[in-house]
Amino acid sequence: MRRGRRRSRPARHDGFVTPAIAAARVLVQSLAALGVRDVVLAPGSRSAPLALALADAAHAERPAGAPALRLHVRIDERSAGFLALGLARAAAAAEPPGAPVAVVTTSGTAVANLHPAVLEAHHAGLPLLVLSADRPHELRGTGANQTTEQPALFGSAVRLAIDVPAPAGLPGEARDVRSVVARAVAAALGSRTGTPGPVHLNLGYREPLVPEDDEPWPAPETAGLTLVEPRWAGERVPPTPAATATGTTPVVAPADPARRRRGRRAQPAVVVAGDGAGPAARRLAEATGWPLLAEPSSGSRGGPQAVTAYRHLLDDERLGGAIRRVVVLGRPTLSRQVSRLLADPGVEVVVVAPRGARWPDAARNAAEVLLDVPASLRRVGAPEGWTEAWRAADVAARDALDRMFDVTPGGPGTRRSRSSARVTGPALARAVARVSEPADVIVVGSSSPARDLDLVAAWDTPPLVVANRGLAGIDGLVSTATGVALGLPDRRVRAYLGDLSFLHDVGGLLRGPAEPTPDLQVVVANDDGGSIFATLEPGGLDDGATFERVFGTPHGADLAALCAGYGVRHTRVTDVDGLLPALAAPGTGVSVVEVRVDRAGRRALGERVAAEVGAAVSAALG
């Protein structure tokens, strides 16, 4: 079947298939056979064999032999990489989790533009297949156009890197391609290691790069498609050399044996749930009665043990100062108070890390690293009055926060400027949390949005909250949210970002007319710069002009005009009266809600929150 004219070349013998085209088609067949469903493509010439094969696979009337795949095309490789990352996040949230997502680029700088997304996938453990087209080996190091050393470009950030030679039409090449793809998918899923992540296949192609008119797709075959059984299929936790048949044992011995001698007796303890902790953290907290200090993207922030304002409660000596044991699940990254707690040599830190060679212990203070929470620990309760004190303190803290952020135009939660009444960052975060239902998804940006949501979000049954906390960068967040929305079309998806994050990836709004349109609401907290720095060490600088230029970085960008240029609906909100209606009714398609947020008083606001919450907690504890 023909949907367009191919380039005419001299006639070949019957049955001839261009080697690059044949290899690309076998690769696409292999991806589909191994479960891959979504592929993101950035256009290019050297990658033409893959692009044409993917176009065939995505067409409603596919040629015989072409599998069914969903194709997403983006002109910017950076956006393409993070779109694939968002699709991978959506696949990871499915039950059961989905297959890796592939991203295809041409040669040269196109590949390097994927590096931020690859790094995030590496640190977040997301299965991503990078398929980069390349010149054949004989052209490397010759000055050929768009040719560099691509095979090791991503260094140690990939689980597997294979430099695939340019096909020449030799016998056995199709089998070799299938075998390489099978290894790549298994490595991306972590089937043998328990550490999913990105994989890089560098694919050499020689001209000709487009097929003859009459070149058929190869018949699907299985030769070379190795079925790789996951190492822990059917098991609750992955085995390691340190695990025994008698139960869970430490991966490493505790540095201080005296800590082990404390036993599993009841003592003041908390559960810390970092990014990706999952529901196990909530189950442990509810089984033991321990307070649950859960970040929004932990997947466990909810229920009666969840403490909303935990980072301020940790400052109280009767609560944070009394903790003697912490069980950590996931990777905590948001709170300096939590970091200090985990570094306290007087606190027994138990890390639960089911898979992989590494575990979170930035303070190098872990007494034990376990594969799972042992039954003996789940049976340990809390000392009398411990849980009740945390609950009473959290209720008082939340009441204090409500008094601060129940805003009306001109009220205590806003600042009046010449043009508008601007909502504070925590007030916006609280509104986003309140309009998000359990079936919804929040893609939260790094810096202030993640921390503001962490301060105020109170849920019994939380929505799915995802964040690029692998490296906590601000790049690619619009594209990541787009991928999540495309991958979870039956759920309402809302991105909550700062203005610098939005501007950093505003190109993520761009898509061609043939591309599917996600239902995505992008909420932008626009404070005309980087408010996070006001709360960190640079915020204490005496030189305001220097701070503004190199940290605050005001930009004055017209977000409405940018959205108009991309054909995206835009709403500007300047006070709380317009905030909730704008958030609650996103409609279909992509829309941007720009909320003008005050930045000038950000440091003072943080100090006021700490003071008022501290006073409320002190009063509650007597």
Coordinates of C-alpha atoms in Angstrom, one line a residue:
M1 CA 0.0 0.0 0.0
R2 CA 1.3 3.4 -0.9
R3 CA 0.5 6.7 0.9
G4 CA 3.1 8.7 -1.0
R5 CA 5.8 8.5 -3.6
R6 CA 9.2 7.1 -2.6
R7 CA 12.4 8.4 -4.2
S8 CA 13.0 6.6 -7.5
R9 CA 16.3 4.7 -7.8
P10 CA 17.7 2.3 -10.4
A11 CA 15.7 -1.0 -10.5
R12 CA 17.0 -3.8 -8.2
H13 CA 16.6 -7.5 -8.5
D14 CA 13.3 -9.0 -7.3
G15 CA 13.0 -9.2 -3.6
F16 CA 15.7 -6.6 -2.8
V17 CA 15.2 -4.6 0.3
T18 CA 17.3 -1.6 1.2
P19 CA 19.4 -2.8 4.2
A20 CA 18.7 0.3 6.4
I21 CA 15.0 0.0 5.7
A22 CA 14.9 -3.7 6.4
A23 CA 16.8 -3.3 9.7
A24 CA 14.6 -0.4 10.8
R25 CA 11.4 -2.3 10.1
V26 CA 12.7 -5.4 12.0
L27 CA 13.6 -3.2 14.9
V28 CA 10.1 -1.6 15.0
Q29 CA 8.5 -5.1 14.8
S30 CA 10.7 -6.2 17.7
L31 CA 9.8 -3.2 19.9
A32 CA 6.1 -4.0 19.4
A33 CA 6.6 -7.7 20.0
L34 CA 8.2 -6.9 23.3
G35 CA 5.4 -4.7 24.5
V36 CA 6.5 -1.2 23.5
R37 CA 3.5 0.9 22.5
D38 CA 4.6 4.5 22.5
V39 CA 7.5 6.0 20.5
V40 CA 8.4 9.6 20.3
L41 CA 10.2 10.9 17.2
A42 CA 12.1 14.0 16.5
P43 CA 12.6 14.5 12.7
G44 CA 15.9 14.1 10.9
S45 CA 17.5 12.7 7.8
R46 CA 19.8 9.9 9.2
S47 CA 16.9 8.5 11.2
A48 CA 14.7 8.4 8.1
P49 CA 14.5 4.6 8.0
L50 CA 13.1 4.5 11.5
A51 CA 10.8 7.5 10.9
L52 CA 9.3 5.9 7.9
A53 CA 8.9 2.5 9.6
L54 CA 7.2 4.2 12.6
A55 CA 4.9 6.2 10.3
D56 CA 3.8 2.9 8.7
A57 CA 3.2 1.3 12.2
A58 CA 1.2 4.3 13.4
H59 CA -1.0 4.5 10.3
A60 CA -4.6 3.2 10.6
E61 CA -4.2 1.2 7.4
R62 CA -0.8 -0.4 8.0
P63 CA 1.1 -2.4 5.4
A64 CA 1.3 -6.1 5.9
G65 CA 3.9 -6.9 8.5
A66 CA 3.8 -3.5 10.2
P67 CA 2.9 -3.7 13.9
A68 CA 0.6 -1.2 15.7
L69 CA 2.4 1.5 17.6
R70 CA 1.5 5.0 18.8
L71 CA 3.7 7.6 17.4
H72 CA 4.3 11.1 18.8
V73 CA 6.3 13.6 16.8
R74 CA 8.1 16.7 18.3
I75 CA 10.5 19.0 16.5
D76 CA 12.6 19.7 19.6
E77 CA 14.6 16.8 20.9
R78 CA 14.6 18.1 24.5
S79 CA 10.8 18.2 24.4
A80 CA 10.7 14.7 22.8
G81 CA 12.9 13.3 25.5
F82 CA 10.8 14.6 28.3
L83 CA 7.6 13.7 26.5
A84 CA 8.9 10.1 26.4
L85 CA 9.8 10.4 30.1
G86 CA 6.2 11.5 30.9
L87 CA 4.8 8.6 28.9
A88 CA 7.1 6.3 30.9
R89 CA 5.8 7.8 34.1
A90 CA 2.3 7.1 33.0
A91 CA 3.2 3.6 32.1
A92 CA 4.8 3.0 35.5
A93 CA 1.6 4.2 37.2
A94 CA -0.5 1.6 35.3
E95 CA -1.5 -1.7 36.8
P96 CA 0.4 -3.7 35.8
P97 CA 3.2 -1.3 34.9
G98 CA 3.6 -0.8 31.2
A99 CA 6.6 -1.3 28.8
P100 CA 9.4 1.1 28.1
V101 CA 8.9 4.1 25.9
A102 CA 11.2 4.8 23.0
V103 CA 12.5 8.1 21.7
V104 CA 14.1 8.4 18.3
T105 CA 16.6 11.1 17.1
T106 CA 18.9 11.8 14.2
S107 CA 22.6 12.1 14.6
G108 CA 24.8 14.9 16.1
T109 CA 23.5 17.5 18.7
A110 CA 20.1 15.9 18.4
V111 CA 21.2 13.0 20.6
A112 CA 22.9 15.3 23.1
N113 CA 19.6 17.2 23.6
L114 CA 18.2 14.0 25.2
H115 CA 20.8 14.1 28.0
P116 CA 18.7 15.9 30.6
A117 CA 15.8 13.4 30.1
V118 CA 18.2 10.5 30.2
L119 CA 19.7 11.7 33.5
E120 CA 16.3 12.1 35.0
A121 CA 15.3 8.6 33.8
H122 CA 18.5 7.2 35.3
H123 CA 18.0 8.7 38.7
A124 CA 14.3 8.1 38.8
G125 CA 14.6 4.5 37.5
L126 CA 12.3 4.9 34.5
P127 CA 12.5 2.6 31.5
L128 CA 13.5 4.7 28.5
L129 CA 14.8 3.5 25.1
V130 CA 17.0 6.0 23.3
L131 CA 17.3 5.1 19.6
S132 CA 19.8 7.4 18.0
A133 CA 20.6 7.2 14.3
D134 CA 24.3 7.6 13.3
R135 CA 26.6 7.6 10.4
P136 CA 28.3 4.3 9.6
H137 CA 31.6 3.5 11.3
E138 CA 33.7 4.4 8.3
L139 CA 32.5 8.1 8.5
R140 CA 33.4 8.7 12.1
G141 CA 36.4 10.8 12.7
T142 CA 36.5 12.0 9.1
G143 CA 34.8 15.3 9.5
A144 CA 31.6 14.0 8.0
N145 CA 28.6 16.3 8.6
Q146 CA 26.7 15.8 11.9
T147 CA 29.1 13.1 13.0
T148 CA 30.4 12.8 16.6
E149 CA 31.2 10.0 19.1
Q150 CA 27.6 9.0 20.0
P151 CA 28.0 5.5 21.4
A152 CA 29.2 6.5 24.9
L153 CA 27.6 9.9 25.0
F154 CA 25.5 9.2 28.1
G155 CA 28.2 7.6 30.1
S156 CA 27.2 5.8 33.2
A157 CA 23.6 7.2 33.0
V158 CA 22.4 4.3 30.9
R159 CA 21.8 0.7 32.0
L160 CA 23.1 -0.6 28.6
A161 CA 24.7 1.1 25.6
I162 CA 25.1 -0.8 22.3
D163 CA 26.7 0.6 19.2
V164 CA 24.8 -1.3 16.4
P165 CA 26.8 -1.4 13.1
A166 CA 25.1 -0.2 9.9
P167 CA 23.3 -3.1 8.2
A168 CA 24.7 -4.4 4.9
G169 CA 22.1 -6.9 4.0
L170 CA 24.1 -9.9 5.2
P171 CA 22.4 -13.1 6.4
G172 CA 21.4 -13.2 10.1
E173 CA 21.2 -9.4 10.5
A174 CA 17.5 -9.5 11.3
R175 CA 18.1 -12.0 14.0
D176 CA 20.8 -9.9 15.4
V177 CA 18.5 -6.8 15.5
R178 CA 15.9 -8.8 17.4
S179 CA 18.4 -10.0 19.9
V180 CA 19.8 -6.5 20.5
V181 CA 16.3 -5.1 21.1
A182 CA 15.4 -7.9 23.5
R183 CA 18.5 -7.1 25.5
A184 CA 17.7 -3.4 25.4
V185 CA 14.1 -3.9 26.6
A186 CA 15.2 -6.2 29.4
A187 CA 17.8 -3.8 30.6
A188 CA 15.4 -0.9 30.5
L189 CA 12.9 -2.8 32.6
G190 CA 15.6 -4.0 35.0
S191 CA 14.5 -7.6 34.4
R192 CA 17.8 -9.0 35.5
T193 CA 19.0 -6.3 37.9
G194 CA 15.9 -4.7 39.5
T195 CA 17.1 -1.3 38.4
P196 CA 15.1 -0.1 35.5
G197 CA 16.3 3.0 33.6
P198 CA 17.4 4.3 30.2
V199 CA 19.1 2.3 27.5
H200 CA 20.9 3.6 24.5
L201 CA 21.0 1.9 21.1
N202 CA 23.1 3.8 18.6
L203 CA 22.0 2.7 15.2
G204 CA 24.3 3.2 12.2
Y205 CA 22.6 3.5 8.8
R206 CA 24.1 3.9 5.3
E207 CA 22.4 5.4 2.3
P208 CA 20.0 4.8 0.8
L209 CA 17.8 5.9 3.7
V210 CA 14.4 5.6 2.0
P211 CA 12.8 2.5 0.4
E212 CA 11.9 1.7 -3.1
D213 CA 8.2 1.8 -4.0
D214 CA 7.8 -1.9 -3.9
E215 CA 9.8 -2.9 -0.9
P216 CA 7.5 -5.0 1.3
W217 CA 7.8 -5.3 5.1
P218 CA 9.4 -8.5 6.3
A219 CA 7.1 -11.1 7.8
P220 CA 7.2 -11.0 11.6
E221 CA 9.5 -13.6 13.1
T222 CA 10.6 -14.6 16.6
A223 CA 14.2 -15.7 15.9
G224 CA 16.4 -13.7 18.3
L225 CA 13.4 -12.4 20.4
T226 CA 14.6 -13.8 23.7
L227 CA 12.0 -13.9 26.4
V228 CA 13.7 -12.6 29.5
E229 CA 11.9 -13.6 32.7
P230 CA 12.1 -10.9 35.4
R231 CA 14.3 -12.0 38.2
W232 CA 11.6 -11.5 40.9
A233 CA 8.6 -12.7 38.9
G234 CA 6.0 -13.9 41.5
E235 CA 8.2 -12.8 44.4
R236 CA 7.3 -10.2 46.9
V237 CA 10.8 -8.7 47.0
P238 CA 13.9 -9.4 44.9
P239 CA 16.5 -11.8 46.1
T240 CA 20.0 -10.6 46.9
P241 CA 23.0 -12.5 48.1
A242 CA 22.3 -11.2 51.6
A243 CA 18.8 -12.5 51.7
T244 CA 18.2 -15.9 53.3
A245 CA 15.3 -18.3 53.4
T246 CA 14.6 -17.5 57.0
G247 CA 13.5 -13.9 56.4
T248 CA 14.7 -10.4 55.6
T249 CA 18.2 -9.6 56.5
P250 CA 20.3 -6.4 56.2
V251 CA 22.0 -5.8 52.9
V252 CA 24.9 -4.4 54.9
A253 CA 25.8 -4.8 58.6
P254 CA 25.1 -1.8 60.8
A255 CA 28.1 0.4 61.5
D256 CA 27.2 0.5 65.2
P257 CA 26.2 -2.9 66.6
A258 CA 24.9 -1.2 69.7
R259 CA 22.1 0.2 67.6
R260 CA 20.9 -3.4 66.8
R261 CA 20.9 -4.2 70.5
R262 CA 18.1 -1.7 71.0
G263 CA 15.9 -4.4 69.6
R264 CA 12.4 -3.7 68.3
R265 CA 11.0 -2.2 71.4
A266 CA 8.6 0.6 71.2
Q267 CA 10.3 4.0 71.1
P268 CA 9.5 7.4 69.6
A269 CA 9.6 6.6 65.8
V270 CA 8.3 8.1 62.5
V271 CA 8.0 6.8 59.0
V272 CA 9.7 9.0 56.3
A273 CA 8.2 8.5 52.8
G274 CA 10.3 10.1 50.1
D275 CA 9.6 10.2 46.4
G276 CA 8.4 6.9 45.1
A277 CA 7.9 5.2 48.5
G278 CA 4.6 3.8 47.5
P279 CA 1.7 2.6 49.7
A280 CA 4.0 0.4 51.9
A281 CA 5.0 3.5 53.9
R282 CA 1.4 4.3 54.7
R283 CA 0.7 0.7 55.7
L284 CA 3.6 0.6 58.0
A285 CA 2.6 3.9 59.7
E286 CA -1.0 2.7 60.2
A287 CA 0.2 -0.7 61.5
T288 CA 2.5 0.8 64.1
G289 CA 0.7 4.1 64.9
W290 CA 3.8 6.0 64.0
P291 CA 3.5 9.5 62.4
L292 CA 3.9 9.5 58.6
L293 CA 6.1 12.2 57.2
A294 CA 5.3 11.8 53.5
E295 CA 6.3 14.0 50.5
P296 CA 3.5 14.6 48.0
S297 CA 5.1 12.4 45.3
S298 CA 5.7 9.5 47.7
G299 CA 2.5 7.8 46.8
S300 CA 1.7 7.3 50.5
R301 CA 0.6 10.8 51.7
G302 CA -2.9 10.1 53.1
G303 CA -4.7 8.5 55.9
P304 CA -4.9 9.2 59.7
Q305 CA -1.1 9.0 60.3
A306 CA -0.1 11.5 57.6
V307 CA 1.3 14.7 59.1
T308 CA 0.8 17.7 56.9
A309 CA 3.1 20.3 58.4
Y310 CA 5.7 17.8 59.4
R311 CA 8.8 19.9 58.6
H312 CA 7.8 22.5 61.1
L313 CA 6.8 20.0 63.7
L314 CA 10.3 18.5 63.4
D315 CA 11.6 21.8 64.8
D316 CA 9.8 21.3 68.1
E317 CA 12.0 19.5 70.6
R318 CA 9.0 17.6 72.1
L319 CA 8.3 16.1 68.7
G320 CA 11.2 16.1 66.3
G321 CA 13.8 16.3 69.1
A322 CA 12.3 13.2 70.7
I323 CA 12.5 10.9 67.7
R324 CA 14.8 7.9 68.2
R325 CA 14.0 5.7 65.2
V326 CA 13.2 6.5 61.6
V327 CA 12.1 4.1 58.9
V328 CA 12.8 5.5 55.4
L329 CA 11.1 4.4 52.3
G330 CA 11.6 6.1 48.9
R331 CA 14.0 9.0 48.4
P332 CA 13.5 12.1 50.6
T333 CA 14.5 15.3 48.9
L334 CA 12.3 18.2 49.9
S335 CA 12.9 19.1 53.5
R336 CA 16.1 20.2 55.3
Q337 CA 14.4 19.3 58.6
V338 CA 14.1 15.7 57.4
S339 CA 17.7 15.8 56.2
R340 CA 18.9 16.9 59.6
L341 CA 16.8 14.2 61.3
L342 CA 18.3 11.5 59.1
A343 CA 21.8 12.8 59.9
D344 CA 21.3 12.8 63.7
P345 CA 23.7 10.2 65.2
G346 CA 21.3 9.7 68.1
V347 CA 18.6 8.5 65.7
E348 CA 18.4 4.9 64.5
V349 CA 17.8 5.1 60.7
V350 CA 16.4 2.0 59.0
V351 CA 16.2 2.2 55.2
V352 CA 13.9 0.0 53.2
A353 CA 15.1 -0.4 49.6
P354 CA 13.6 -3.4 47.9
R355 CA 15.6 -3.3 44.7
G356 CA 18.8 -2.1 43.2
A357 CA 22.4 -1.8 44.2
R358 CA 22.0 1.7 45.8
W359 CA 19.9 3.0 48.6
P360 CA 19.1 6.5 49.9
D361 CA 21.4 7.5 52.7
A362 CA 22.8 11.0 51.9
A363 CA 23.9 11.5 55.6
R364 CA 25.7 8.1 55.7
N365 CA 23.9 7.4 58.9
A366 CA 21.8 4.3 58.2
A367 CA 22.0 1.6 60.7
E368 CA 20.3 -1.0 58.5
V369 CA 19.3 -1.3 54.9
L370 CA 16.5 -3.8 54.4
L371 CA 14.7 -5.4 51.5
D372 CA 11.3 -5.2 53.1
V373 CA 9.8 -4.1 56.4
P374 CA 10.2 -7.1 58.7
A375 CA 7.1 -8.4 60.6
S376 CA 8.9 -7.8 63.9
L377 CA 9.0 -4.1 63.1
R378 CA 5.4 -3.9 61.9
R379 CA 4.3 -5.3 65.3
V380 CA 6.1 -2.6 67.3
G381 CA 3.8 0.1 68.5
A382 CA 4.3 3.7 69.6
P383 CA 5.0 4.9 73.2
E384 CA 1.9 6.1 75.0
G385 CA 0.8 9.5 73.9
W386 CA 3.3 9.7 71.0
T387 CA 0.9 9.5 68.1
E388 CA -1.7 11.7 69.9
A389 CA 0.9 14.5 70.4
W390 CA 1.8 14.5 66.7
R391 CA -1.9 14.6 65.7
A392 CA -2.7 17.4 68.1
A393 CA 0.3 19.4 66.9
D394 CA -0.6 18.8 63.2
V395 CA -4.2 19.9 63.8
A396 CA -2.9 23.1 65.4
A397 CA -0.4 23.7 62.6
R398 CA -3.0 23.2 59.9
D399 CA -5.4 25.6 61.6
A400 CA -2.6 28.2 61.7
L401 CA -1.9 27.7 58.0
D402 CA -5.6 28.0 57.2
R403 CA -5.8 31.3 59.0
M404 CA -2.8 32.5 57.0
F405 CA -3.9 31.3 53.6
D406 CA -7.7 31.7 53.7
V407 CA -7.3 34.8 51.6
T408 CA -9.6 37.4 50.2
P409 CA -8.4 40.2 47.9
G410 CA -6.6 42.7 50.1
G411 CA -6.7 40.2 53.0
P412 CA -3.8 38.8 55.0
G413 CA -2.9 36.1 52.4
T414 CA -2.4 38.6 49.5
R415 CA -0.3 41.6 48.8
R416 CA -1.9 44.5 46.9
S417 CA 0.1 45.9 44.0
R418 CA -0.9 48.7 41.6
S419 CA -2.4 46.2 39.2
S420 CA -3.6 43.2 41.1
A421 CA -4.0 41.3 44.4
R422 CA -1.5 38.5 44.2
V423 CA -1.9 35.1 45.9
T424 CA 0.9 33.7 47.9
G425 CA 2.6 30.5 46.7
P426 CA 1.3 28.2 49.6
A427 CA -2.2 29.5 49.1
L428 CA -2.1 28.5 45.4
A429 CA -0.6 25.1 46.3
R430 CA -3.5 24.6 48.8
A431 CA -6.0 25.4 46.2
V432 CA -4.4 23.0 43.7
A433 CA -4.5 20.3 46.4
R434 CA -8.1 20.9 47.3
V435 CA -9.5 20.8 43.8
S436 CA -7.6 17.5 43.0
E437 CA -9.7 14.4 43.5
P438 CA -8.4 10.9 44.2
A439 CA -8.7 9.9 40.5
D440 CA -6.7 13.0 39.4
V441 CA -3.0 13.4 38.6
I442 CA -0.8 16.3 39.7
V443 CA 2.5 16.7 37.9
V444 CA 4.3 19.1 40.3
G445 CA 7.3 21.1 39.4
S446 CA 10.5 21.4 41.3
S447 CA 11.6 24.3 43.6
S448 CA 8.8 26.3 45.2
P449 CA 5.7 24.4 43.9
A450 CA 6.9 21.1 45.3
R451 CA 7.7 22.6 48.7
D452 CA 4.5 24.6 48.8
L453 CA 2.4 21.5 48.1
D454 CA 4.4 19.6 50.7
L455 CA 3.5 22.3 53.3
V456 CA -0.2 22.3 52.8
A457 CA -1.5 19.3 51.0
A458 CA -3.9 17.3 53.2
W459 CA -5.6 14.3 51.7
D460 CA -7.3 11.2 53.0
T461 CA -7.1 9.5 49.6
P462 CA -4.5 11.4 47.7
P463 CA -4.4 12.0 43.9
L464 CA -1.5 10.5 42.0
V465 CA 1.3 13.0 42.4
V466 CA 4.3 12.6 40.1
A467 CA 7.5 14.8 40.0
N468 CA 10.8 14.7 38.3
R469 CA 12.7 14.3 41.6
G470 CA 15.4 12.1 40.2
L471 CA 17.5 15.2 39.7
A472 CA 14.8 17.8 40.6
G473 CA 15.5 19.9 37.6
I474 CA 13.1 22.4 36.2
D475 CA 13.6 21.4 32.5
G476 CA 11.1 19.5 30.5
L477 CA 8.2 19.7 32.8
V478 CA 5.6 20.9 30.3
S479 CA 6.6 18.0 28.1
T480 CA 6.7 15.5 31.0
A481 CA 3.1 16.6 32.0
T482 CA 2.0 16.2 28.4
G483 CA 3.4 12.7 28.3
V484 CA 1.6 11.8 31.5
A485 CA -1.7 13.2 30.2
L486 CA -1.3 11.3 26.9
G487 CA -0.5 8.1 28.8
L488 CA -3.4 8.4 31.3
P489 CA -6.2 9.7 29.1
D490 CA -8.9 8.6 31.5
R491 CA -7.6 10.7 34.4
R492 CA -7.7 14.5 34.9
V493 CA -4.1 15.7 34.7
R494 CA -3.0 19.0 36.1
A495 CA 0.6 20.4 36.0
Y496 CA 1.6 22.8 38.8
L497 CA 4.7 24.7 37.8
G498 CA 6.7 27.8 38.5
D499 CA 7.1 30.5 35.8
L500 CA 10.8 29.7 35.2
S501 CA 9.9 26.0 34.7
F502 CA 7.2 26.9 32.3
L503 CA 9.4 29.2 30.3
H504 CA 12.2 26.7 30.3
D505 CA 10.0 24.2 28.4
V506 CA 7.4 26.5 26.8
G507 CA 8.2 24.7 23.6
G508 CA 6.5 21.7 25.1
L509 CA 3.2 23.4 24.1
L510 CA 4.1 23.0 20.5
R511 CA 2.7 20.0 18.6
G512 CA 1.8 19.4 15.0
P513 CA -1.8 19.2 13.7
A514 CA -1.5 15.4 13.3
E515 CA -0.5 14.9 16.9
P516 CA -3.0 13.8 19.6
T517 CA -4.2 16.5 21.9
P518 CA -4.0 15.7 25.6
D519 CA -6.4 17.0 28.2
L520 CA -4.0 19.0 30.4
Q521 CA -4.3 22.0 32.6
V522 CA -1.0 23.8 33.3
V523 CA -1.1 25.9 36.4
V524 CA 1.7 28.4 36.4
A525 CA 2.7 30.2 39.6
N526 CA 4.1 33.4 38.0
D527 CA 6.2 35.4 40.4
D528 CA 8.4 36.8 37.7
G529 CA 11.5 35.0 38.7
G530 CA 12.9 32.3 41.0
S531 CA 11.4 32.7 44.5
I532 CA 13.0 29.5 45.8
F533 CA 16.3 31.4 46.1
A534 CA 14.8 33.8 48.5
T535 CA 14.3 31.0 51.0
L536 CA 17.9 29.6 50.6
E537 CA 21.2 31.1 51.5
P538 CA 21.3 33.7 48.7
G539 CA 18.1 35.2 50.0
G540 CA 20.1 36.6 52.9
L541 CA 22.3 38.8 50.7
D542 CA 22.3 42.5 51.5
D543 CA 22.7 43.5 47.9
G544 CA 19.2 43.3 46.5
A545 CA 20.3 44.3 43.0
T546 CA 22.8 41.5 42.8
F547 CA 20.3 39.0 44.1
E548 CA 17.7 40.0 41.6
R549 CA 20.1 39.8 38.6
V550 CA 21.8 36.4 39.3
F551 CA 19.2 34.6 41.5
G552 CA 15.8 36.3 41.3
T553 CA 16.1 36.6 37.5
P554 CA 12.9 38.6 36.7
H555 CA 11.9 38.2 33.1
G556 CA 8.7 40.2 32.5
A557 CA 7.5 37.6 29.9
D558 CA 4.0 37.9 28.6
L559 CA 2.6 34.4 29.2
A560 CA -0.7 35.2 27.5
A561 CA 1.1 36.2 24.3
L562 CA 3.2 33.0 24.4
C563 CA 0.1 30.9 24.8
A564 CA -1.6 32.7 22.0
G565 CA 1.4 32.0 19.7
Y566 CA 1.1 28.3 20.5
G567 CA -2.7 28.3 20.1
V568 CA -3.3 27.4 23.8
R569 CA -6.1 28.7 26.0
H570 CA -4.8 31.1 28.6
T571 CA -6.5 32.4 31.8
R572 CA -4.9 34.9 34.1
V573 CA -5.9 34.9 37.8
T574 CA -5.0 37.7 40.1
D575 CA -7.0 36.9 43.2
V576 CA -8.5 34.0 45.1
D577 CA -12.0 34.7 43.8
G578 CA -11.0 33.7 40.3
L579 CA -8.6 31.0 41.4
L580 CA -10.8 28.1 42.4
P581 CA -13.3 28.4 39.4
A582 CA -10.4 28.5 37.0
L583 CA -8.8 25.4 38.5
A584 CA -11.9 23.4 39.0
A585 CA -13.1 23.5 35.4
P586 CA -10.2 22.9 33.1
G587 CA -12.2 21.7 30.1
T588 CA -10.7 19.6 27.3
G589 CA -7.5 20.1 25.5
V590 CA -4.5 22.0 26.8
S591 CA -5.0 25.1 28.9
V592 CA -2.8 27.4 30.9
V593 CA -3.9 29.1 34.1
E594 CA -1.5 31.8 35.0
V595 CA -1.7 32.8 38.7
R596 CA 0.1 36.0 39.7
V597 CA 2.1 35.2 42.8
D598 CA 4.0 37.5 45.1
R599 CA 7.7 37.0 45.3
A600 CA 8.9 40.1 47.1
G601 CA 7.9 38.8 50.5
R602 CA 8.8 35.2 50.0
R603 CA 11.5 35.0 52.6
A604 CA 9.5 36.9 55.2
L605 CA 6.5 34.7 54.5
G606 CA 8.5 31.6 55.3
E607 CA 9.7 33.1 58.5
R608 CA 6.1 34.1 59.4
V609 CA 4.9 30.5 58.7
A610 CA 7.5 29.1 60.9
A611 CA 6.7 31.5 63.7
E612 CA 2.9 31.1 63.6
V613 CA 3.0 27.3 63.2
G614 CA 5.6 27.1 66.0
A615 CA 3.4 29.1 68.3
A616 CA 0.3 27.1 67.5
V617 CA 2.2 23.8 68.1
S618 CA 3.6 25.1 71.4
A619 CA 0.1 26.0 72.6
A620 CA -1.4 22.7 71.5
L621 CA 1.3 20.7 73.4
G622 CA 1.0 22.9 76.5

